[in-house]
Short mmCIF file of C-alpha atoms and ligand atoms in Angstrom, two decimals:
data_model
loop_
_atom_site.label_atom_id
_atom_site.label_comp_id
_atom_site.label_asym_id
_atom_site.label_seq_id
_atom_site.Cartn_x
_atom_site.Cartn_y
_atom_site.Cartn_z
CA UNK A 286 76.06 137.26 75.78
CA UNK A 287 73.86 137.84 78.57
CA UNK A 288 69.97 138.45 77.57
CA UNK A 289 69.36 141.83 79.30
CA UNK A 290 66.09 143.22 81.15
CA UNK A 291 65.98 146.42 81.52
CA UNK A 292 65.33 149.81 79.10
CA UNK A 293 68.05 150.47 76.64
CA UNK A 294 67.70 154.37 76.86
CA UNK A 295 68.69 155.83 80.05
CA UNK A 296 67.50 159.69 80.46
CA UNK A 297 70.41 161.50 82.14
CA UNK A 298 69.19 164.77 82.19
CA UNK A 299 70.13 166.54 78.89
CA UNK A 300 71.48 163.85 77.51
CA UNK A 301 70.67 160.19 76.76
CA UNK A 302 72.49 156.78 77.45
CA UNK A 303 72.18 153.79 74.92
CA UNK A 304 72.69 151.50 77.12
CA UNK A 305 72.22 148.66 74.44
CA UNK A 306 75.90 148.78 74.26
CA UNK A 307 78.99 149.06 76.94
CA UNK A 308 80.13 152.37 77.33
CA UNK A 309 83.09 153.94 79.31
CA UNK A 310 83.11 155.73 82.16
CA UNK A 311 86.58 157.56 82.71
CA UNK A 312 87.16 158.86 86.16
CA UNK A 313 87.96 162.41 87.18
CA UNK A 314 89.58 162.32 90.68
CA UNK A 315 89.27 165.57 92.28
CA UNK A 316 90.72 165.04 95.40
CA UNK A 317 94.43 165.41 96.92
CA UNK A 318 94.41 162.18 97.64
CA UNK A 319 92.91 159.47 95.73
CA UNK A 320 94.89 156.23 95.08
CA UNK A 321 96.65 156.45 91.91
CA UNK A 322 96.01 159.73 90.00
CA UNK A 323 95.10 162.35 93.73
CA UNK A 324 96.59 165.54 93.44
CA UNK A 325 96.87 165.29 89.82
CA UNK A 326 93.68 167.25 88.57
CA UNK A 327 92.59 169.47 91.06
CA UNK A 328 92.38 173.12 89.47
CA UNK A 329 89.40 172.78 86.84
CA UNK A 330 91.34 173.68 83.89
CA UNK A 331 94.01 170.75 84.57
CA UNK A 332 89.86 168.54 85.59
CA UNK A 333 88.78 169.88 82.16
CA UNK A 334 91.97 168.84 79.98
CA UNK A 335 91.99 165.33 81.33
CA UNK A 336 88.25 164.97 80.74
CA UNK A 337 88.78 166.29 77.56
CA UNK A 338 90.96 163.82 76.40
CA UNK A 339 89.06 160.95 77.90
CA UNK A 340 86.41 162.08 76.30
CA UNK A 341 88.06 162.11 72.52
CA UNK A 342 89.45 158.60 73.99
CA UNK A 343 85.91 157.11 73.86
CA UNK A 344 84.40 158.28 77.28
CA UNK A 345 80.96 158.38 77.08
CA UNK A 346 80.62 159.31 80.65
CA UNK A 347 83.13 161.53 83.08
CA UNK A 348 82.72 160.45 86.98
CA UNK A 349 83.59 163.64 89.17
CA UNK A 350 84.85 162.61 93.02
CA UNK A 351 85.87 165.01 95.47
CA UNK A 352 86.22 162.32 98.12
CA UNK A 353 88.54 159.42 98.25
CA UNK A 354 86.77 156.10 99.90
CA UNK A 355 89.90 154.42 99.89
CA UNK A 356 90.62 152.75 103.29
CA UNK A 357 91.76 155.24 105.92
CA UNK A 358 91.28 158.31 103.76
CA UNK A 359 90.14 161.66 106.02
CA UNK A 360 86.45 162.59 106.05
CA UNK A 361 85.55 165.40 103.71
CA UNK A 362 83.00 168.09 104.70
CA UNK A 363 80.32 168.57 102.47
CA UNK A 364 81.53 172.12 101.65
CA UNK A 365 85.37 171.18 100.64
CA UNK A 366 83.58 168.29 98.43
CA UNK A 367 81.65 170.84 97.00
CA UNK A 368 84.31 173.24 97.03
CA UNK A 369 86.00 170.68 94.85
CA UNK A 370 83.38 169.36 92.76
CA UNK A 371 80.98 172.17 91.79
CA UNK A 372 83.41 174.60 89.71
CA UNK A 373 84.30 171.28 87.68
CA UNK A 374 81.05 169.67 87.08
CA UNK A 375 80.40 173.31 85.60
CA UNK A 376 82.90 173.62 83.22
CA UNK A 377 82.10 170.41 81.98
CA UNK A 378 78.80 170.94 81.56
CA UNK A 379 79.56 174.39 79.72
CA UNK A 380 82.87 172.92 77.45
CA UNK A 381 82.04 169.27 76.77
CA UNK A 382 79.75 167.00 74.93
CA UNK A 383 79.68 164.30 77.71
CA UNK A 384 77.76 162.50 80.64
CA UNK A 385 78.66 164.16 83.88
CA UNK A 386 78.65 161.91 86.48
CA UNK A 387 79.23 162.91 90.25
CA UNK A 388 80.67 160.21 92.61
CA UNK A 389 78.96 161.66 95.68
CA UNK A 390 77.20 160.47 98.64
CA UNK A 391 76.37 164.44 99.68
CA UNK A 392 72.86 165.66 99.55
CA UNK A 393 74.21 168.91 99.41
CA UNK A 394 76.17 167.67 96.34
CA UNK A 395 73.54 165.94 94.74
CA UNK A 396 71.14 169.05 94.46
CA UNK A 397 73.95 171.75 93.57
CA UNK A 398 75.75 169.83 90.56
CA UNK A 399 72.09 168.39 89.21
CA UNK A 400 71.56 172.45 89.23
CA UNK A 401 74.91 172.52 87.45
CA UNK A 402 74.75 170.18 84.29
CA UNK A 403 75.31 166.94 85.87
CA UNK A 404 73.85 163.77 84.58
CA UNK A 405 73.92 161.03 86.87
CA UNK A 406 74.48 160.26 90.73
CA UNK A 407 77.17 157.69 91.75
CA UNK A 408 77.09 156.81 95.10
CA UNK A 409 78.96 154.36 96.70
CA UNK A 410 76.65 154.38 99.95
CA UNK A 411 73.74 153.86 97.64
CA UNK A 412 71.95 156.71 98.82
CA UNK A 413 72.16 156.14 102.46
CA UNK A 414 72.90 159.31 104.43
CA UNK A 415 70.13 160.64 105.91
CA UNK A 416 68.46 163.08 103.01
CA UNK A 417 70.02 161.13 100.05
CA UNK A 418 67.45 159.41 98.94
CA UNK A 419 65.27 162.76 98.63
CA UNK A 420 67.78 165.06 96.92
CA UNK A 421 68.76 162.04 94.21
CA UNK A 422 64.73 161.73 93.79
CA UNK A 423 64.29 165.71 93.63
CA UNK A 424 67.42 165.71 90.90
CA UNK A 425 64.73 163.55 88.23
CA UNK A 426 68.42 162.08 87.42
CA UNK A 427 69.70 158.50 87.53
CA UNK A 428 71.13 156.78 90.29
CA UNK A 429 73.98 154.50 90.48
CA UNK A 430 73.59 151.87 93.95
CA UNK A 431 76.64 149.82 94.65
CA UNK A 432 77.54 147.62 97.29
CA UNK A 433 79.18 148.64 100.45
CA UNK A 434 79.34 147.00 103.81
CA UNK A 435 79.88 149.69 106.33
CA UNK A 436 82.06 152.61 105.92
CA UNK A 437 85.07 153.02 103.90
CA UNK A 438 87.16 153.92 106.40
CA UNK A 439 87.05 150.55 108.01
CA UNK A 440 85.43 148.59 105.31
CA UNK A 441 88.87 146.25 104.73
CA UNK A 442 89.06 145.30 108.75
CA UNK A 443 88.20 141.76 108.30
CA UNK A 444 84.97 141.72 105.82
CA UNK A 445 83.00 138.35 106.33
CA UNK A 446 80.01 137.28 104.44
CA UNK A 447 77.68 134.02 105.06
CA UNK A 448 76.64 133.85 101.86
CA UNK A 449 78.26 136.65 100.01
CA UNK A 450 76.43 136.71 96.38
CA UNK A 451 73.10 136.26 98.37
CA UNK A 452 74.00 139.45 100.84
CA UNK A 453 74.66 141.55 97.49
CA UNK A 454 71.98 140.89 95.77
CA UNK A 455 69.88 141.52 98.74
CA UNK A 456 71.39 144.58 99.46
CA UNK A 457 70.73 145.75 96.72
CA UNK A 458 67.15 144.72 96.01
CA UNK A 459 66.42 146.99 99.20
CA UNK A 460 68.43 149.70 97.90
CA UNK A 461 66.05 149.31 95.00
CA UNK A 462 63.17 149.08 97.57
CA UNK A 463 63.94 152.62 98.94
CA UNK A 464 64.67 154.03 96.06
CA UNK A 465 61.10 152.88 94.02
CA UNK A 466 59.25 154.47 97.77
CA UNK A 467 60.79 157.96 96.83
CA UNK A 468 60.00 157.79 92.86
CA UNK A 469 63.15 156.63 91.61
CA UNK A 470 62.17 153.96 89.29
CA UNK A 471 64.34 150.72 88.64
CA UNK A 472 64.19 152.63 85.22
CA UNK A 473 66.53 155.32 86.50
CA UNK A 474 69.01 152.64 88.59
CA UNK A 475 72.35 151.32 87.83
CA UNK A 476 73.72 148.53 90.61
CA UNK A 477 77.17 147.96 91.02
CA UNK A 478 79.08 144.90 93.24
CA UNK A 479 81.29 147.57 94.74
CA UNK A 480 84.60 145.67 93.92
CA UNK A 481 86.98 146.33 96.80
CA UNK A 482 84.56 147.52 99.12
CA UNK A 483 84.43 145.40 102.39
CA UNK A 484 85.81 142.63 100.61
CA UNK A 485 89.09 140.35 100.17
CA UNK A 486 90.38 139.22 97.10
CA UNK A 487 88.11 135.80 97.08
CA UNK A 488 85.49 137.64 97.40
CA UNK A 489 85.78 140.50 94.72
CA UNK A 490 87.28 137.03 92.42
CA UNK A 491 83.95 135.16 93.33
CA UNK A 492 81.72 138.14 93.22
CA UNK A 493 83.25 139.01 89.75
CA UNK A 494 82.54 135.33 88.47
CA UNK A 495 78.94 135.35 89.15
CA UNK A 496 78.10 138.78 88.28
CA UNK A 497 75.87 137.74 85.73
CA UNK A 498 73.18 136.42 88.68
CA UNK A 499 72.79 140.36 89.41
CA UNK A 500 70.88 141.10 86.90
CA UNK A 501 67.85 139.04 87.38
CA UNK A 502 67.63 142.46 89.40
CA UNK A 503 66.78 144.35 85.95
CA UNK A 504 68.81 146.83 86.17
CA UNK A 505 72.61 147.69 84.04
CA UNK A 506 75.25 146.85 85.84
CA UNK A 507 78.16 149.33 86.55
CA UNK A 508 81.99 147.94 87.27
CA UNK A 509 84.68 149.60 88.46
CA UNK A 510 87.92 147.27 88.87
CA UNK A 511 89.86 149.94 87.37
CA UNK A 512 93.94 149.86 88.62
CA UNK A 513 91.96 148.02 91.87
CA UNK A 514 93.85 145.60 94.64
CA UNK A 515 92.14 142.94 92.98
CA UNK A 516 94.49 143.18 90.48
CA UNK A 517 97.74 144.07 92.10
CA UNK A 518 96.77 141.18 94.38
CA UNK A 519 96.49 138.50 91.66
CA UNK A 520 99.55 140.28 89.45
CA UNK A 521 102.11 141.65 91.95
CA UNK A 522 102.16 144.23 90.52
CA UNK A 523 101.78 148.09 91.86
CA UNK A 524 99.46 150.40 90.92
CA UNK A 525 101.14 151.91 87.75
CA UNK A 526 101.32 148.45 86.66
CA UNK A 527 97.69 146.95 86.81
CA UNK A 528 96.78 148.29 82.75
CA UNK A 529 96.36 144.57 81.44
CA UNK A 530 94.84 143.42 84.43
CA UNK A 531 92.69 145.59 84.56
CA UNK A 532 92.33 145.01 80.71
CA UNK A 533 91.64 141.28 81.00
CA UNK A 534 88.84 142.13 84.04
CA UNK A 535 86.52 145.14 81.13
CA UNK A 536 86.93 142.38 78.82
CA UNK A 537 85.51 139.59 81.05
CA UNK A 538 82.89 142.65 82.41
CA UNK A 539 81.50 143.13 79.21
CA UNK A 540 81.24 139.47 78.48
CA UNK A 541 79.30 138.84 81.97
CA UNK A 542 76.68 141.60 80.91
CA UNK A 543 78.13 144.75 82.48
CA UNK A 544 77.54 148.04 80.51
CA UNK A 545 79.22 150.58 82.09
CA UNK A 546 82.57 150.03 82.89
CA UNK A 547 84.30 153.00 85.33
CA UNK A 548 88.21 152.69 84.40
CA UNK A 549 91.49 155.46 84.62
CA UNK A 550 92.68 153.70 81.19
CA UNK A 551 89.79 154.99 78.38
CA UNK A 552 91.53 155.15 75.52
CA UNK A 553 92.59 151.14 76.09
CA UNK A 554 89.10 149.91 77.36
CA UNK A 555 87.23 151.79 74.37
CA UNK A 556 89.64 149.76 72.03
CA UNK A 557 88.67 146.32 74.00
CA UNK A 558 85.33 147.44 74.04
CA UNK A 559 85.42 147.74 70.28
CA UNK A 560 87.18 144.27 69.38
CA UNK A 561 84.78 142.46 71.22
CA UNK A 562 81.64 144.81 69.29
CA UNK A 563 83.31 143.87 66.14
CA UNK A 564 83.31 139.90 66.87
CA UNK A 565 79.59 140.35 67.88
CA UNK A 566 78.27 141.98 65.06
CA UNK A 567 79.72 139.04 62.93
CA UNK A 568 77.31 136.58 61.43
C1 7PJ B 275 83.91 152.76 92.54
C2 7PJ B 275 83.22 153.97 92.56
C3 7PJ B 275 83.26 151.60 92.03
C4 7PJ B 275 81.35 152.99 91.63
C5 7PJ B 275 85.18 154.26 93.40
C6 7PJ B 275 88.50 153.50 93.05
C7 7PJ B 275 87.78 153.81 94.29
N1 7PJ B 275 81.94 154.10 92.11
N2 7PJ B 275 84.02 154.90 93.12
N3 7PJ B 275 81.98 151.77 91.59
N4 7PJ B 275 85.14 152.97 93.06
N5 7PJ B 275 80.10 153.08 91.17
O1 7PJ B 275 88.29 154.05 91.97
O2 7PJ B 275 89.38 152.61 93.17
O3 7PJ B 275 83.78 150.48 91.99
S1 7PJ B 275 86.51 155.08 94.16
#
């Protein structure tokens, strides 16, 4: 295992993160169309049932999206994404014992479900719309940065990297930059590669490989290969079909140092998270 570097207790607003161990993050798609569960949890009483049981499946955190960055996927305005996310992050926050994570890039977002009970800020543009920065500062909550090269609509036209490890980590050294010149602290970050953003299938392999060289950065690292193209890539195998692929990758995850990892599957990533507890807490 990977000696890690940065605080084991992560302060997510009500609540607290041991971050000494991996935890799960299940994901909470609120949007009509997300990849391989949109449509499917919309009405927050059908968002609050599935979080439920991810949560008695071992979640330890529940990401709420309201807008799908797959490729080609419409633009959202920031009222429908709030429209979609606020009433949820509330119930959760009033029914459940759990991390609320928002997958946002929104200001707007940001500062109304911080207001609401949520517990940390996942943002796949690493807080770089104009007033980001400010309203995930203002929010005194953590901050997940991960990867992205341009936009997610046109993220997959032909990504290219020089050095591609090199280009992450620096990207996300300055995303570390900004975020220490508003007051968020490498003490309230979380980095993430951004698997399958702006990148083919060598270069989510390679960038999964190395991994480990991310966190001389000092922060946790997040993962989310969940049901990903990385997988159905390797496999052949569709999207309902990517469970022990995506299996195989939390496993390897957790072994490279990651401890948070963002799947669809909870139940089954809590129990590979637990074998591989079990076989390090053996003499
Ligand atoms: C990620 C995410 C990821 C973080 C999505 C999908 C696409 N947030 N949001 N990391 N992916 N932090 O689930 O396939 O990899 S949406």
């Amino acid at each position: 295992m990977n000696v890690q570097q940065f605080p084991t207790r992560l302060s997510c607003g009500n609540r607290v993160l041991d971050l000494s161990r991996p935890h799960v993050m299940g994901i909470l798609n609120v949007t009509p169309d997300s990849f391989s569960d949109g449509g499917l949890y919309g009405r927050p009483d059908a968002a609050l049932r599935h979080a439920e049981s991810m949560l008695a499946a071992g979640a330890s955190l529940i990401d709420v999206g309201g807008e799908s960055t797959r490729p080609g996927a419409p633009v959202v305005s920031t009222s429908e994404e709030l429209d979609r996310v606020a009433p949820v992050v509330e119930a959760l926050a009033r029914e459940l014992d759990v991390i609320i994570s928002v997958d946002t890039s929104t200001p707007e977002v940001m500062r109304e479900t911080s207001r609401l009970g949520a517990g940390l800020i996942n943002d796949v543009r690493a807080l770089r719309r104009p007033g980001a920065l400010e309203a995930a500062a203002a929010s005194g909550l953590p901050v997940c940065l991960m990867h992205m090269k341009g936009e997610p609509g046109t993220m997959q036209q032909d990504p290219r990297y020089l050095d591609l490890l090199g280009e992450v980590q620096a990207f996300l050294r300055e995303r570390l930059q900004a975020c220490a010149e508003v007051g968020i602290g490498a003490d309230r970050v979380i980095l993430d590669p951004g698997f399958g953003f702006a990148k083919t299938l060598q270069h989510n392999l390679s960038l999964f490989k190395h991994m480990p060289v991310l966190l001389a950065l000092g922060c946790p690292l997040l993962v989310g290969v969940s049901r990903k193209s990385m997988v159905g890539q390797v496999l052949q195998r569709d999207v309902g079909e990517r469970l022990y692929g995506s299996l195989a990758l939390a496993a390897l995850a957790v072994a490279k140092g990651a401890r948070i990892l963002r799947v669809h599957d909870v139940a089954e990533t809590a129990d590979v998270i637990r074998m591989i507890a079990a076989v390090e807490a053996a003499e």
